[in-house]
Coordinates of C-alpha atoms and ligand atoms in Angstrom, one line a residue:
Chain W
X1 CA -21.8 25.4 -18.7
X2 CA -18.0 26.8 -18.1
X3 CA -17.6 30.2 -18.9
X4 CA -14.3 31.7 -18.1
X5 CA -13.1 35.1 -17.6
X6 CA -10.0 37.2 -18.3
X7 CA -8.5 34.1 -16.6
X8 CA -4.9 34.9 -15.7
X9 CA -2.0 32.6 -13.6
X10 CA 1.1 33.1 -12.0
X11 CA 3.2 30.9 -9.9
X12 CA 5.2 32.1 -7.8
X13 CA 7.9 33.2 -10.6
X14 CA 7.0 36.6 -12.1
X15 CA 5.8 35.0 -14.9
X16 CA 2.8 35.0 -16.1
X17 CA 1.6 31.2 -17.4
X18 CA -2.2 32.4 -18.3
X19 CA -2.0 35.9 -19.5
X20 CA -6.4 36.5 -19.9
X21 CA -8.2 33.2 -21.0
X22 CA -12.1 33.8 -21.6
X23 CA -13.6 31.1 -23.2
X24 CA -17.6 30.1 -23.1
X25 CA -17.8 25.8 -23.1
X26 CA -21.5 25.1 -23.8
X27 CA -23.6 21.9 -22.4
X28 CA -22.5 19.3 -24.6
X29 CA -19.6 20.7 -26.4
X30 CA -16.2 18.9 -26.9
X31 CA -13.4 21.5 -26.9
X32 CA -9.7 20.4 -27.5
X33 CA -7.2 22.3 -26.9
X34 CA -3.9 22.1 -28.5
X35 CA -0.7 23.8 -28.0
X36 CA 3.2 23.9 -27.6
X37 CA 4.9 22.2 -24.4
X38 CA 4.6 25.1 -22.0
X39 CA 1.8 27.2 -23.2
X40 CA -0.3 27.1 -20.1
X41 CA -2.9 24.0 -21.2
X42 CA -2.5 21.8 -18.1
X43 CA -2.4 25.1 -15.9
X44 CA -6.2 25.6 -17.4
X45 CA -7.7 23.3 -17.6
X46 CA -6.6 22.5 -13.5
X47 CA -8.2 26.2 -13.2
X48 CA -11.4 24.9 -14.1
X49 CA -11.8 22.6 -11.3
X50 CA -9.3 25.0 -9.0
X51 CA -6.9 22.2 -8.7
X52 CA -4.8 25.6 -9.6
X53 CA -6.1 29.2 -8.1
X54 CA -6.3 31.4 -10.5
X55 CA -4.5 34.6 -9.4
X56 CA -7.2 36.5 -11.6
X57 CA -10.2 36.6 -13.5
X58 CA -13.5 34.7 -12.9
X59 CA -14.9 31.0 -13.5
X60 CA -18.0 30.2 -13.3
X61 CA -19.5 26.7 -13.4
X62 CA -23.2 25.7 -13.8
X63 CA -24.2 29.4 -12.5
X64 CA -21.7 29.5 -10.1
X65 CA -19.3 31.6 -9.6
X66 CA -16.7 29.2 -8.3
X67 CA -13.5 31.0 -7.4
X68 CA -15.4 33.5 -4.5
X69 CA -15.0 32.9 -1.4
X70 CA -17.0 30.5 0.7
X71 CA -17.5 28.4 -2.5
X72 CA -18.1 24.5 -1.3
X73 CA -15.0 23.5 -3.8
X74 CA -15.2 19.8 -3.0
X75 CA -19.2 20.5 -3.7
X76 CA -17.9 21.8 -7.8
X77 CA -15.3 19.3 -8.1
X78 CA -17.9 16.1 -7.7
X79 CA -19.6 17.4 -10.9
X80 CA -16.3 18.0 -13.0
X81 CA -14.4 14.8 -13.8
X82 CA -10.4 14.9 -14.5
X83 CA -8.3 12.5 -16.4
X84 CA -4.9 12.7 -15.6
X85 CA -1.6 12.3 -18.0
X86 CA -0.3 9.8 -15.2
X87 CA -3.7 8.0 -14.5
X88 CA -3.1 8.3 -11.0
X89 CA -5.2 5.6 -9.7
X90 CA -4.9 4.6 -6.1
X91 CA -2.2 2.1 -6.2
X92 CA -3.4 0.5 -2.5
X93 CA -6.6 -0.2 -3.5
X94 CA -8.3 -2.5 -6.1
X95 CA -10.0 -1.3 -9.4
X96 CA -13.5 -1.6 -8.2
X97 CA -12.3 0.5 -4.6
X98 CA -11.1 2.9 -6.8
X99 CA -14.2 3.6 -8.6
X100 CA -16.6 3.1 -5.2
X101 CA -14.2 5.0 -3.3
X102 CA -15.8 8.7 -3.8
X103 CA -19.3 7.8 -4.1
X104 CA -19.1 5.9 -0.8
X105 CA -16.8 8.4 0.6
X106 CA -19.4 11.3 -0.2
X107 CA -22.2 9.6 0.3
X108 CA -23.6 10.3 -3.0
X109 CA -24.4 6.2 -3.7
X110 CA -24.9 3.7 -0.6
X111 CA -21.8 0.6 -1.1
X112 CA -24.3 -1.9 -3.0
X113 CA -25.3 1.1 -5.7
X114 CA -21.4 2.2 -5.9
X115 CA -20.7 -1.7 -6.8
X116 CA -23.6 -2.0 -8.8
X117 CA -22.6 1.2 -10.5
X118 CA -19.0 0.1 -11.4
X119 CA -19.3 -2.9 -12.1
X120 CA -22.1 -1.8 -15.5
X121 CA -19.0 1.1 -16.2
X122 CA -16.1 -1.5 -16.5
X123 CA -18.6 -3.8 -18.5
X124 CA -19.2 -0.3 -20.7
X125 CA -15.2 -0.2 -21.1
X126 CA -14.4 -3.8 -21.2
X127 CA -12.5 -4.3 -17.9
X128 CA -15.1 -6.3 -15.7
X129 CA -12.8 -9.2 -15.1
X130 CA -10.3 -6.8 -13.6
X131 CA -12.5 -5.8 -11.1
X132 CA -10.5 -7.1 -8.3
X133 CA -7.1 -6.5 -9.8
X134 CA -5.2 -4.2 -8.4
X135 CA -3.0 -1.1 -10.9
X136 CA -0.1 -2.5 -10.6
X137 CA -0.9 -5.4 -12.3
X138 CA -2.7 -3.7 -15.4
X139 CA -1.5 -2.3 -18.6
X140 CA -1.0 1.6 -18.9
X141 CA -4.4 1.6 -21.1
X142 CA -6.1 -0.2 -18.4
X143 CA -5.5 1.9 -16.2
X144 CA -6.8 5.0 -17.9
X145 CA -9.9 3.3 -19.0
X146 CA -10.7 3.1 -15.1
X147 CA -9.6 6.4 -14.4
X148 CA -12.2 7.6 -16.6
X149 CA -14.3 5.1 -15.4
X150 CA -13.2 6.3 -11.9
X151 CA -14.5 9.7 -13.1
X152 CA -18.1 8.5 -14.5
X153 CA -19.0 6.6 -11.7
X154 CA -19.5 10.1 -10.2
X155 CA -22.0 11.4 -12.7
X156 CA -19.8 14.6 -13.8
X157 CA -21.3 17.1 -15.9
X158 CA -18.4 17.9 -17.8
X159 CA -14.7 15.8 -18.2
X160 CA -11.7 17.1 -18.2
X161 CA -9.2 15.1 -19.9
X162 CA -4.9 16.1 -19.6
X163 CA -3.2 14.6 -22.1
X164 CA -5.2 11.1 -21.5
X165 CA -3.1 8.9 -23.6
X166 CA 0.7 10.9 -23.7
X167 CA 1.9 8.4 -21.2
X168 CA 0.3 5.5 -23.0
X169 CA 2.5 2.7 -25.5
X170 CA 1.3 3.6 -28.9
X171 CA -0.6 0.2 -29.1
X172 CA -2.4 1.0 -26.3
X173 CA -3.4 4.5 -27.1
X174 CA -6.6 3.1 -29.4
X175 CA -8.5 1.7 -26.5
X176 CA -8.3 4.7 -24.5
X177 CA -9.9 7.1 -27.5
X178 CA -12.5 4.7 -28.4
X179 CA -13.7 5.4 -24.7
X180 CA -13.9 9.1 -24.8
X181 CA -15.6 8.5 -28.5
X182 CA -17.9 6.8 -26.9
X183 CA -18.0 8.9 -24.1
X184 CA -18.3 11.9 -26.6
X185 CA -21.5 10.6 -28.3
X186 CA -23.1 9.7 -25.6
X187 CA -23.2 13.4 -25.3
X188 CA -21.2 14.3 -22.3
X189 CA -19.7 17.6 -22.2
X190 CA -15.9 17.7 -22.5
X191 CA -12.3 19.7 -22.5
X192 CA -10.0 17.6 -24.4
X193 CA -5.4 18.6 -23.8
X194 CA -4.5 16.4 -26.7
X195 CA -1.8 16.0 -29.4
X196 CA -4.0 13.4 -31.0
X197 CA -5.2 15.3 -33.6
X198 CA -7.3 12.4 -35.4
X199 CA -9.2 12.6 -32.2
X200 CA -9.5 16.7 -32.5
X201 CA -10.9 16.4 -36.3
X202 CA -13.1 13.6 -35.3
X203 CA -14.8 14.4 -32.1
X204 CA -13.9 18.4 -31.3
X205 CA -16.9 20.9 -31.8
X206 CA -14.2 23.2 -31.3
X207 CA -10.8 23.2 -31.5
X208 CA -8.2 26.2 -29.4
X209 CA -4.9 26.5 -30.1
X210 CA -3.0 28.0 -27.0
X211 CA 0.2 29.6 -27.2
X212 CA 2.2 31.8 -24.5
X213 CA -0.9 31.9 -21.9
X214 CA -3.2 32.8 -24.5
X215 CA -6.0 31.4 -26.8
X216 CA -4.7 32.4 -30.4
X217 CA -7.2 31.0 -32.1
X218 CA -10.4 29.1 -32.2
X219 CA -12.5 27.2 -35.1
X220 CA -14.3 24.0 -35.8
X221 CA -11.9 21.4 -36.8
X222 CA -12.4 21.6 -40.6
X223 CA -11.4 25.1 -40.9
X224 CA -9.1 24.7 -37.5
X225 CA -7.2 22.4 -39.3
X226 CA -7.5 23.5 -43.2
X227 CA -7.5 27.1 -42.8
X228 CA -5.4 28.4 -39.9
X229 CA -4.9 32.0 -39.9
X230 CA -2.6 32.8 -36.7
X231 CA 1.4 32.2 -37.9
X232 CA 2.0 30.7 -34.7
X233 CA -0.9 28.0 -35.3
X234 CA 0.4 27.5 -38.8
X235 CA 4.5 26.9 -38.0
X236 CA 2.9 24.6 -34.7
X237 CA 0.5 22.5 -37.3
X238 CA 3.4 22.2 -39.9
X239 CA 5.2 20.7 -36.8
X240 CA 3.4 17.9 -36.1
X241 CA 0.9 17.2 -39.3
Chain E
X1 CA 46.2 -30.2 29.9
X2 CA 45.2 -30.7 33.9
X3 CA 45.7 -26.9 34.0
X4 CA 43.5 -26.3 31.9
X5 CA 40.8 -28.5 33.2
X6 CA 41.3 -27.1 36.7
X7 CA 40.4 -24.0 35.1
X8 CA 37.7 -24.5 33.4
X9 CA 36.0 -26.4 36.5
X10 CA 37.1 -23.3 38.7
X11 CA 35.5 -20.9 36.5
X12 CA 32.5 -23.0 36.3
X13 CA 32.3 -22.8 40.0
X14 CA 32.7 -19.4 40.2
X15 CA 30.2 -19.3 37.4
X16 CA 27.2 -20.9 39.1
X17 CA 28.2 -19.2 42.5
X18 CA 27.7 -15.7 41.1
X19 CA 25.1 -16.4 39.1
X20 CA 23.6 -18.2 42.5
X21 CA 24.6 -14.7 44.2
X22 CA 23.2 -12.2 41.6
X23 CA 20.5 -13.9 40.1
X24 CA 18.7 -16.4 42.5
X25 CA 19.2 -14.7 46.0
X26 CA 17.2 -12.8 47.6
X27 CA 14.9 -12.9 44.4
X28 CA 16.5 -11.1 43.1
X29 CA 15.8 -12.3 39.4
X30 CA 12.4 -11.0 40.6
X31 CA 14.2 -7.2 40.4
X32 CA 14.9 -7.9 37.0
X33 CA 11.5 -9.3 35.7
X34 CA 9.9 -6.4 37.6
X35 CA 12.4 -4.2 35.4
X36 CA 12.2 -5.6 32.1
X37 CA 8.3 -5.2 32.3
X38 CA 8.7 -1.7 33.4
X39 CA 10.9 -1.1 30.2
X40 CA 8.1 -2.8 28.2
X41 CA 5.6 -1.0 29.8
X42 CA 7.0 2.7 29.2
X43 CA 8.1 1.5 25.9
X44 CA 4.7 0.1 24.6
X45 CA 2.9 3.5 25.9
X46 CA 5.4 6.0 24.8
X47 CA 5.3 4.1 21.2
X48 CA 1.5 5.1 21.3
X49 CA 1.6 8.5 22.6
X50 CA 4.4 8.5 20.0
X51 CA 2.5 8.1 17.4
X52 CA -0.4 10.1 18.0
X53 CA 1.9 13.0 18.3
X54 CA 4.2 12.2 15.3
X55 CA 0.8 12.3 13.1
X56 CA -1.1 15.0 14.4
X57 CA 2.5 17.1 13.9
X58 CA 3.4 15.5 10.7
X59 CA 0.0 16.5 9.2
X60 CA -0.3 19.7 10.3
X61 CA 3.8 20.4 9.0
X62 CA 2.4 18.9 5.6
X63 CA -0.5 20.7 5.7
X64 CA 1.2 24.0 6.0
X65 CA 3.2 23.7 3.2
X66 CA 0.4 23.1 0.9
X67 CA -1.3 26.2 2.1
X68 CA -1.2 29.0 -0.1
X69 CA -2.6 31.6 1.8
X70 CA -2.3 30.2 5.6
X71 CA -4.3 32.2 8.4
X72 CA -2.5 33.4 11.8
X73 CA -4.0 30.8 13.7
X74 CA -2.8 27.8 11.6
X75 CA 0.5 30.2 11.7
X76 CA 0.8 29.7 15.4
X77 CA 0.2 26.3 15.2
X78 CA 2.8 25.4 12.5
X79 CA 5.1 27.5 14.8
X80 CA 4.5 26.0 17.8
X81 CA 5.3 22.2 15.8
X82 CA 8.2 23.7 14.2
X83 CA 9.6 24.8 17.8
X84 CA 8.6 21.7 19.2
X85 CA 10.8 19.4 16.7
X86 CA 13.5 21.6 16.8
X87 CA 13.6 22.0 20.7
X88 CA 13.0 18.2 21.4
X89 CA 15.0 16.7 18.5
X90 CA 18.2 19.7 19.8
X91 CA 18.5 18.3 23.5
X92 CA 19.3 15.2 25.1
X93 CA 16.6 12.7 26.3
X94 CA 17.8 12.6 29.7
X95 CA 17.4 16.2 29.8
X96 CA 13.8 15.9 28.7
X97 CA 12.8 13.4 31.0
X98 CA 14.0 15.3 34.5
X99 CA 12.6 18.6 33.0
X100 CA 9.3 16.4 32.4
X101 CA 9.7 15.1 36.0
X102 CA 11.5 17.9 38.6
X103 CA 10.4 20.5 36.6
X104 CA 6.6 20.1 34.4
X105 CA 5.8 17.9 37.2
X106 CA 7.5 18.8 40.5
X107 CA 4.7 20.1 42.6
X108 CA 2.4 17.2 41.6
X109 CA 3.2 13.3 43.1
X110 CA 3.2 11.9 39.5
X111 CA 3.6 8.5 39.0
X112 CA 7.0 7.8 37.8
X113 CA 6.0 5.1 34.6
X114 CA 3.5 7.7 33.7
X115 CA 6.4 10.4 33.8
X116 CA 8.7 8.1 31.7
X117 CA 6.3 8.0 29.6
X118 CA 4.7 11.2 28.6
X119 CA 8.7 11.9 28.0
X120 CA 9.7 9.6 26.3
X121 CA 6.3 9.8 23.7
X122 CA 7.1 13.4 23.6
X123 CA 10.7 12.5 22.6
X124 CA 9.5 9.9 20.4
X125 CA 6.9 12.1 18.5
X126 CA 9.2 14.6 17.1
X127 CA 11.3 12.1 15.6
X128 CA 7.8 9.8 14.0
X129 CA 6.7 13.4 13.3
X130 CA 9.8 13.4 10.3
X131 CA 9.1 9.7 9.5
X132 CA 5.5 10.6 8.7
X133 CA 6.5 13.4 7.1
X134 CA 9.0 12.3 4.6
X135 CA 6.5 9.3 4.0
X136 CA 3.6 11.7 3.1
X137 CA 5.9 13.2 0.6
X138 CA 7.1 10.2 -0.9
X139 CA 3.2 9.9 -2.2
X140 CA 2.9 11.0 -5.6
X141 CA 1.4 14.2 -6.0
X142 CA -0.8 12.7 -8.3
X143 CA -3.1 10.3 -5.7
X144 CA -3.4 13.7 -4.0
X145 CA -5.1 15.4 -6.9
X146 CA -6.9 12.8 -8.3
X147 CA -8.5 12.3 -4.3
X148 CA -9.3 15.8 -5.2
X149 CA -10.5 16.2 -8.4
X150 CA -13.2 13.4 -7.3
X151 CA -14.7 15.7 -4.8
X152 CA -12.8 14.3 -1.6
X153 CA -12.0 17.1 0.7
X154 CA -8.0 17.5 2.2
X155 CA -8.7 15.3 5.6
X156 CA -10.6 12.6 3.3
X157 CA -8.2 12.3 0.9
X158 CA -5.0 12.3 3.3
X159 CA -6.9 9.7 5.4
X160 CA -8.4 7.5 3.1
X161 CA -5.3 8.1 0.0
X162 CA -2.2 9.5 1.6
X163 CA -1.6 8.4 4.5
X164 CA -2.4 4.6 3.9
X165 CA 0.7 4.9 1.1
X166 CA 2.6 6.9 2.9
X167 CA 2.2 4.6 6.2
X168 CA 3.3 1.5 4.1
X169 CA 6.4 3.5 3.0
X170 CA 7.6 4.1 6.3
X171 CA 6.7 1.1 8.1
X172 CA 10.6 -0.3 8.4
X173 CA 11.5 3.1 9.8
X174 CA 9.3 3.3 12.7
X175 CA 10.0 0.3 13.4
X176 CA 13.3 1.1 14.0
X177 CA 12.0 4.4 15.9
X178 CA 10.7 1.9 18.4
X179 CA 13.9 0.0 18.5
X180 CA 16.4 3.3 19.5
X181 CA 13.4 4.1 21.6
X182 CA 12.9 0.2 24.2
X183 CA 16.9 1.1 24.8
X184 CA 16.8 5.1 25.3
X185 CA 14.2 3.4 28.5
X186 CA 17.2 2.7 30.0
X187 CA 18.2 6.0 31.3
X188 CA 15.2 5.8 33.3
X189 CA 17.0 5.0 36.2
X190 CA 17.8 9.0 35.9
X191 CA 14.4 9.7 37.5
X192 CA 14.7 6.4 39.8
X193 CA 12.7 4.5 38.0
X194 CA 13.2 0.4 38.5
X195 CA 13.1 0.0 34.9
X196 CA 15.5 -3.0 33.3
X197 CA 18.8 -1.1 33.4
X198 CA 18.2 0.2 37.0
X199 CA 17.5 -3.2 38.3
X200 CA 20.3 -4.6 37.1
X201 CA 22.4 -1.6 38.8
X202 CA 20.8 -2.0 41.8
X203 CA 21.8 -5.4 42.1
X204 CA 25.3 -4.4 41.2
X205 CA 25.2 -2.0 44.1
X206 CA 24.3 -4.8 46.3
X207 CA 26.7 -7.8 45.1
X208 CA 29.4 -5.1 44.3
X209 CA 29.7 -7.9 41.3
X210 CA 29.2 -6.2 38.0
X211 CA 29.9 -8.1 35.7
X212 CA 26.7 -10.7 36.1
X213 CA 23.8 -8.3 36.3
X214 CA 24.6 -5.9 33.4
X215 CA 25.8 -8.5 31.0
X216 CA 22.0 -10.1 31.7
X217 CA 20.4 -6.6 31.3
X218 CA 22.4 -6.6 28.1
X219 CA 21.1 -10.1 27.2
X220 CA 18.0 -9.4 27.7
X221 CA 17.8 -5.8 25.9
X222 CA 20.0 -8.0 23.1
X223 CA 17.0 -10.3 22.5
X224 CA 13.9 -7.7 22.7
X225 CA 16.1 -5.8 20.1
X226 CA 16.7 -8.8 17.8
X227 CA 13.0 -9.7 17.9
X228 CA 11.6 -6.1 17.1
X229 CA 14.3 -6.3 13.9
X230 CA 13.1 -10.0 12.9
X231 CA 9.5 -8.2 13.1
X232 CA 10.6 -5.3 10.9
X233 CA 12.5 -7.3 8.4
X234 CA 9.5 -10.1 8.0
X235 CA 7.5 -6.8 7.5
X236 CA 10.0 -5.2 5.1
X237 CA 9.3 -8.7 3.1
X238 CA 5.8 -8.7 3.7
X239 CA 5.3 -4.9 2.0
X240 CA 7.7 -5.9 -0.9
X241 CA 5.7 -8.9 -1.4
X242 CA 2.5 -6.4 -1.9
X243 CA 4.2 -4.4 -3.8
X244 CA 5.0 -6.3 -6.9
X245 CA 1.3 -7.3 -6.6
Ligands
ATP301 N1 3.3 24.2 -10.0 C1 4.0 25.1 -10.8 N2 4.9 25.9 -10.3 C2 5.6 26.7 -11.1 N3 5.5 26.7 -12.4 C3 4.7 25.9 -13.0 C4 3.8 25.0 -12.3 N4 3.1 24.3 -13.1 C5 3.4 24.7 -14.4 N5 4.3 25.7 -14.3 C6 4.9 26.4 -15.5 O1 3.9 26.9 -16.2 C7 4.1 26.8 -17.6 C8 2.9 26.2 -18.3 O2 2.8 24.9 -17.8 P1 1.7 23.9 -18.3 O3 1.9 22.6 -17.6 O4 0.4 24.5 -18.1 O5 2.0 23.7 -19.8 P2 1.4 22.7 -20.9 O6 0.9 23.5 -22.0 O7 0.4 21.8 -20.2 O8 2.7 21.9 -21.4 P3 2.8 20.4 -21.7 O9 2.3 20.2 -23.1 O10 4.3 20.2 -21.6 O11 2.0 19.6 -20.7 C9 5.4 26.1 -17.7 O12 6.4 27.0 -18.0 C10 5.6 25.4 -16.4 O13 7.0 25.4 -16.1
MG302 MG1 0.5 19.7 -19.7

């Protein structure tokens, strides 16, 4: 579904923050990636719906080579959902205006459907009476439950999740995993940034460790987690296990 | 104490007659109504034109700066803004409005209002322009992206997310725009327009008595000014009120 190539990024320092990322993220995988502070995970997985430009290397999306030229990116980014660290929901407008927003916007669902639409999500996640609320007046995991919501309502094929639940109170952090569980069986493909690692053993098909711009190792959680072969992967799990 | 009364009724007397002299003869309270809506007038348009400018500038500036790889076209154009604040935001109003009117428009029989306020909106853009802009950048980064990341293209997102937030941010300060901008009207007179101020000088010119027209130029001016601010703090209320919504 994703398949990246020799993916490689550089602001405008001389450093190099992705130093040759290829990776192949199949229909229905779940891929977390795990890492140190630094190592270049929010810089790709904002390649992968060109939120950042990659300076080189190729991504290509449903057959699609979408970092050419004269690639409708607005087109690409309507099929990927993103879930940001900081929610980001659109503090003048109400929950259900967020959700409707796009759809409507784009055209893609006519108002009533949009409504209709979000209305059966926030049911799905629990929020229907705070429809009409506005984020300001809604807790932290609230809030990213509609943002992911926000997401859904425009029938992505994959989800992109940043660190969904670092900005979240501890208590609060539950609710918002038991959504992407769900969201996970229901067999929607996703690319998990996480430093829940409950979540990576219980829900990754794969697990990548990234360090330094790089992909240092991949595995299925079991062996990810029992058997880690890459020093740097070891002294980075002894960290936080 | 008889002294004093003598006074006072003298200066009363003196009071009604020059008002009766600078105000009621002749009409010539009519000069000043005629003025004060010619201040309104220019004001109210040159908000508008204002406006429009300040945006379209504001947005492209903005724009600009989020461009990675920007092509010589939107190059020119950027330059031409950038030029355009600095020029109009580096030289005196006055000077603006008689280059607008002896020079931009000498060789055609322009209406003066119309030349007030074409300069005056000019003026009045570059400094909304900065306003607008500082107000897009107070939006978090984040309503940007997530517009973004949903598929919304960059004039879709900045109308329907940006600009909306950023609008509410800067509400008070364009406001205030339009305040320093109903008394920069009164060097109108400059190009012989019969706006408030000029009125009132002309009257002055005619009485030789200054001290009763200008003091009610400066009433009146006083009072628009003092209403605009109520307006602007009832709105600063009004947007707090929203905010802790
Ligand atoms: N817009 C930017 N401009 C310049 N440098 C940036 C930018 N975004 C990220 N970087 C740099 O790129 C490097 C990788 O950042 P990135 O956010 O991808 O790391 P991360 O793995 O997500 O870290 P964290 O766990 O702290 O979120 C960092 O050194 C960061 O300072
Ligand atoms: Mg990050």
């Amino acid at each position: 579904m994703i398949v990246v190539k020799n993916l490689h990024k550089k602001f405008n320092s001389e450093i190099e923050v992705l130093r040759g990322v290829d990776q192949h993220i199949r229909p229905g995988e779940k891929v977390v990636i795990v890492g140190p502070s630094g190592s270049g995970k929010s810089t790709f997985l904002r390649c992968l719906n060109l939120l950042e430009q990659p300076t080189q290397g190729e991504i290509w999306f449903d057959g699609q080579l979408i970092n050419a030229k004269n690639v409708d990116i607005d087109k690409v980014r309507a099929r990927m959902g993103m879930v940001f660290q900081h929610f980001n929901l659109f503090s003048h407008k109400t929950v259900i205006q967020n959700i409707t927003l796009a759809p409507i916007k784009l055209k893609l669902q006519s108002p009533e459907e949009a409504k209709e639409n979000a209305l059966q999500l926030l049911r799905r996640v629990g929020l229907e009476d705070k429809a009409d609320a506005y984020p300001s007046q809604i807790s932290g995991g609230q809030k990213q439950r509609i943002a992911i919501v926000r997401s859904l309502a425009m029938n992505p094929k994959v989800m992109l999740f940043d660190e969904p639940t670092s900005a979240l109170d501890p208590e609060m952090v539950g609710e918002v995993l038991d959504v992407m569980k769900e969201l996970a069986d229901s067999g929607m493909t996703m690319v998990v940034v996480t430093h829940e690692m409950g979540f990576a053993r219980e829900i990754a098909t794969r697990v990548l460790f990234m360090d330094d711009g790089k992909i240092l190792e991949e595995a299925p959680p079991k062996e990810f987690f029992s058997n880690p072969e890459n020093p740097r992967l070891k002294e980075f799990l002894s960290k936080i296990l | 104490m008889s002294f004093i009364i003598r006074f006072i009724n003298n200066f009363i007397d003196n009071f009604s007659d020059k008002f009766y002299q600078n105000i009621i003869a002749e009409n010539r309270w009519q000069l000043i109504i005629k003025g004060l809506l010619i201040t309104l007038e220019v004001t109210f348009f040159a908000v508008l034109l204002g406006i429009v400018i300040g945006f379209v500038v504001a947005i492209i500036r903005s724009t600009y700066e989020t461009t990675v790889k920007p092509n010589l076209l939107f190059k020119i154009i950027n330059f031409i803004s950038k030029v355009y604040l600095t020029v109009i935001r580096g030289t005196p109003v006055i000077i603006q409005l008689l280059i607008v009117y002896f020079v931009i428009f000498a060789s055609v029989d322009i209406n003066k209002v119309v030349a007030a306020v074409i300069a005056f909106g000019i003026n009045s853009g570059a400094y909304v322009a900065e306003i607008v802009r500082s107000g897009i950048m107070s939006v978090d980064k984040g309503q940007f992206e997530a517009g973004r990341s949903l598929g919304l293209n960059y004039f879709q997102t900045m109308i329907t997310i940006v600009l909306p937030q950023a609008l509410k941010n800067i509400l008070p300060a364009l406001g205030n725009e339009f305040i320093v901008l109903l008394k920069e009207t009164s060097v109108s007179g400059y190009i012989a327009l019969m706006d408030l101020t000029k009125a009132a000088d002309t009257i002055r010119s005619r009485t030789y008595e200054a001290f009763f027209p200008l003091l009610t130029a400066a009433f009146i001016y006083l009072i628009l000014v003092m209403i605009l601010s109520a307006g602007v703090t009832r709105l600063e209320r009004w947007l707090r009120k929203s905010d802790r919504r």
